[in-house]
Amino acid sequence: MLERFVPLLMPLLSREIGDTARQVGRDGILYAVMALLGIIGFALAVAGAIVWLGTLIGTGPALLAVAGAVLLPIPVILGLMTHWRRVEQRRREKEREQDMLANALRLGASVLLPLLVRAPAAFLAVAAGLVVFLLFLDGDEKKADPDQGPA
């Protein structure tokens, strides 16, 4: 299991720890500064929108309009997150079903094939069942549509 992590750790192990710590610290500080500036910019944009709309429609309606515009994406994002979670859950369930089928086929092959090789009668019964199944499967496809008249 450790051999999986070695390629991921090699860049860290090949650099000096001090260089890595400085790089991570510098990046963390830069991301924090960008987040702070983004929040301040967003607050100023909201305040500007309120002041501008306040001159057009009044202070109360301007506050309500800007609050609605800021809060409206929240239910949309929550709905998308719920949808993505359901899609991911369906994908995982489908993968589990496929894994179960593959395991059942492996188990069936490992248990049934030796039995069929040792018992010719069982092999003939399985072969006859397969032939009958294929005959009925083929017969369903050749049925004529009842909507069509005689040919």
Coordinates of C-alpha atoms in Angstrom, one line a residue:
M1 CA 0.0 0.0 0.0
L2 CA 2.9 2.3 0.7
E3 CA 4.1 2.0 -2.8
R4 CA 1.0 3.9 -4.0
F5 CA 1.9 6.9 -2.0
V6 CA 5.6 7.1 -2.9
P7 CA 5.1 8.7 -6.3
L8 CA 2.8 11.3 -4.7
L9 CA 5.4 12.0 -2.0
M10 CA 8.4 12.1 -4.2
P11 CA 8.1 15.9 -5.1
L12 CA 7.9 16.7 -1.4
L13 CA 10.8 14.4 -0.5
S14 CA 13.0 15.7 -3.2
R15 CA 12.7 19.3 -2.0
E16 CA 13.9 20.8 1.2
I17 CA 11.2 20.9 3.8
G18 CA 11.9 24.5 4.5
D19 CA 11.2 25.4 0.8
T20 CA 8.0 23.4 0.8
A21 CA 6.8 25.1 4.0
R22 CA 7.6 28.5 2.7
Q23 CA 5.8 27.8 -0.6
V24 CA 2.7 26.4 1.2
G25 CA 2.7 29.3 3.7
R26 CA 3.1 31.9 0.9
D27 CA 0.3 30.3 -1.2
G28 CA -2.0 30.1 1.9
I29 CA -1.4 33.8 2.7
L30 CA -2.1 34.8 -0.9
Y31 CA -5.3 32.8 -1.1
A32 CA -6.4 34.4 2.2
V33 CA -5.7 37.9 0.9
M34 CA -7.6 37.1 -2.3
A35 CA -10.6 35.8 -0.3
L36 CA -10.6 38.9 1.9
L37 CA -10.4 41.2 -1.1
G38 CA -13.2 39.3 -2.8
I39 CA -15.5 39.6 0.2
I40 CA -14.8 43.3 0.5
G41 CA -15.4 43.8 -3.2
F42 CA -18.7 41.9 -3.1
A43 CA -19.8 44.0 0.0
L44 CA -19.0 47.2 -1.8
A45 CA -20.8 46.0 -5.0
V46 CA -23.9 45.2 -2.9
A47 CA -23.7 48.6 -1.1
G48 CA -23.3 50.4 -4.4
A49 CA -26.3 48.5 -5.9
I50 CA -28.4 49.5 -2.9
V51 CA -27.4 53.2 -3.1
W52 CA -28.0 53.3 -6.9
L53 CA -31.4 51.4 -6.7
G54 CA -32.3 53.6 -3.6
T55 CA -32.3 56.7 -5.8
L56 CA -34.5 55.0 -8.4
I57 CA -37.0 53.0 -6.3
G58 CA -36.5 53.9 -2.7
T59 CA -34.3 52.5 0.1
G60 CA -36.6 49.7 1.3
P61 CA -37.4 48.2 -2.1
A62 CA -33.7 48.6 -3.1
L63 CA -32.6 46.6 0.0
L64 CA -35.2 43.9 -0.7
A65 CA -34.2 43.7 -4.4
V66 CA -30.5 43.3 -3.7
A67 CA -31.1 40.9 -0.8
G68 CA -33.3 38.8 -3.2
A69 CA -30.6 38.9 -5.9
V70 CA -27.9 37.8 -3.4
L71 CA -30.1 35.1 -1.7
L72 CA -31.7 33.7 -4.9
P73 CA -28.7 31.5 -6.0
I74 CA -28.7 29.6 -2.6
P75 CA -31.8 27.4 -3.4
V76 CA -30.6 26.9 -6.9
I77 CA -27.1 25.7 -5.7
L78 CA -28.7 23.5 -3.1
G79 CA -31.0 21.9 -5.8
L80 CA -28.0 21.3 -8.0
M81 CA -26.0 19.8 -5.2
T82 CA -28.9 17.4 -4.4
H83 CA -29.2 16.5 -8.0
W84 CA -25.5 15.8 -8.3
R85 CA -25.6 13.7 -5.1
R86 CA -28.4 11.6 -6.5
V87 CA -26.6 11.1 -9.8
E88 CA -23.5 10.0 -8.0
Q89 CA -25.4 7.7 -5.7
R90 CA -27.1 6.0 -8.8
R91 CA -23.7 5.7 -10.5
R92 CA -22.3 4.0 -7.3
E93 CA -25.3 1.7 -7.1
K94 CA -24.9 0.7 -10.7
E95 CA -21.2 0.0 -10.2
R96 CA -22.1 -2.1 -7.2
E97 CA -24.7 -4.1 -9.2
Q98 CA -22.1 -4.7 -12.0
D99 CA -19.6 -5.8 -9.4
M100 CA -22.1 -8.2 -7.9
L101 CA -22.9 -9.6 -11.3
A102 CA -19.3 -10.0 -12.2
N103 CA -18.6 -11.7 -8.8
A104 CA -21.6 -14.0 -9.3
L105 CA -20.4 -15.0 -12.8
R106 CA -16.9 -15.7 -11.5
L107 CA -18.3 -17.7 -8.6
G108 CA -20.6 -19.6 -11.0
A109 CA -17.8 -20.3 -13.4
S110 CA -15.5 -21.5 -10.7
V111 CA -18.2 -23.7 -9.1
L112 CA -20.3 -24.8 -12.1
L113 CA -17.7 -25.5 -14.7
P114 CA -15.8 -28.2 -12.7
L115 CA -19.2 -29.8 -11.9
L116 CA -20.3 -29.7 -15.6
V117 CA -17.0 -31.2 -16.7
R118 CA -17.3 -34.1 -14.3
A119 CA -21.0 -34.8 -14.9
P120 CA -21.8 -35.1 -18.6
A121 CA -25.6 -35.4 -17.9
A122 CA -25.6 -32.0 -16.2
F123 CA -23.7 -30.5 -19.1
L124 CA -26.3 -31.9 -21.5
A125 CA -29.1 -30.5 -19.4
V126 CA -27.5 -27.0 -19.3
A127 CA -26.8 -27.2 -23.1
A128 CA -30.5 -28.2 -23.8
G129 CA -31.8 -25.4 -21.6
L130 CA -29.6 -22.9 -23.4
V131 CA -30.8 -24.2 -26.8
V132 CA -34.4 -23.9 -25.8
F133 CA -33.9 -20.4 -24.4
L134 CA -32.3 -19.3 -27.6
L135 CA -35.1 -20.8 -29.7
F136 CA -37.7 -19.0 -27.7
L137 CA -35.7 -15.8 -27.8
D138 CA -35.4 -16.0 -31.6
G139 CA -39.1 -16.8 -31.9
D140 CA -40.2 -13.6 -30.2
E141 CA -38.3 -11.5 -32.6
K142 CA -39.9 -13.2 -35.7
K143 CA -43.5 -12.6 -34.7
A144 CA -45.4 -10.3 -37.0
D145 CA -46.9 -7.1 -35.7
P146 CA -50.7 -7.5 -35.1
D147 CA -51.3 -4.1 -36.5
Q148 CA -50.2 -5.1 -40.0
G149 CA -52.6 -6.9 -42.2
P150 CA -51.8 -10.1 -44.1
A151 CA -48.8 -9.9 -46.2

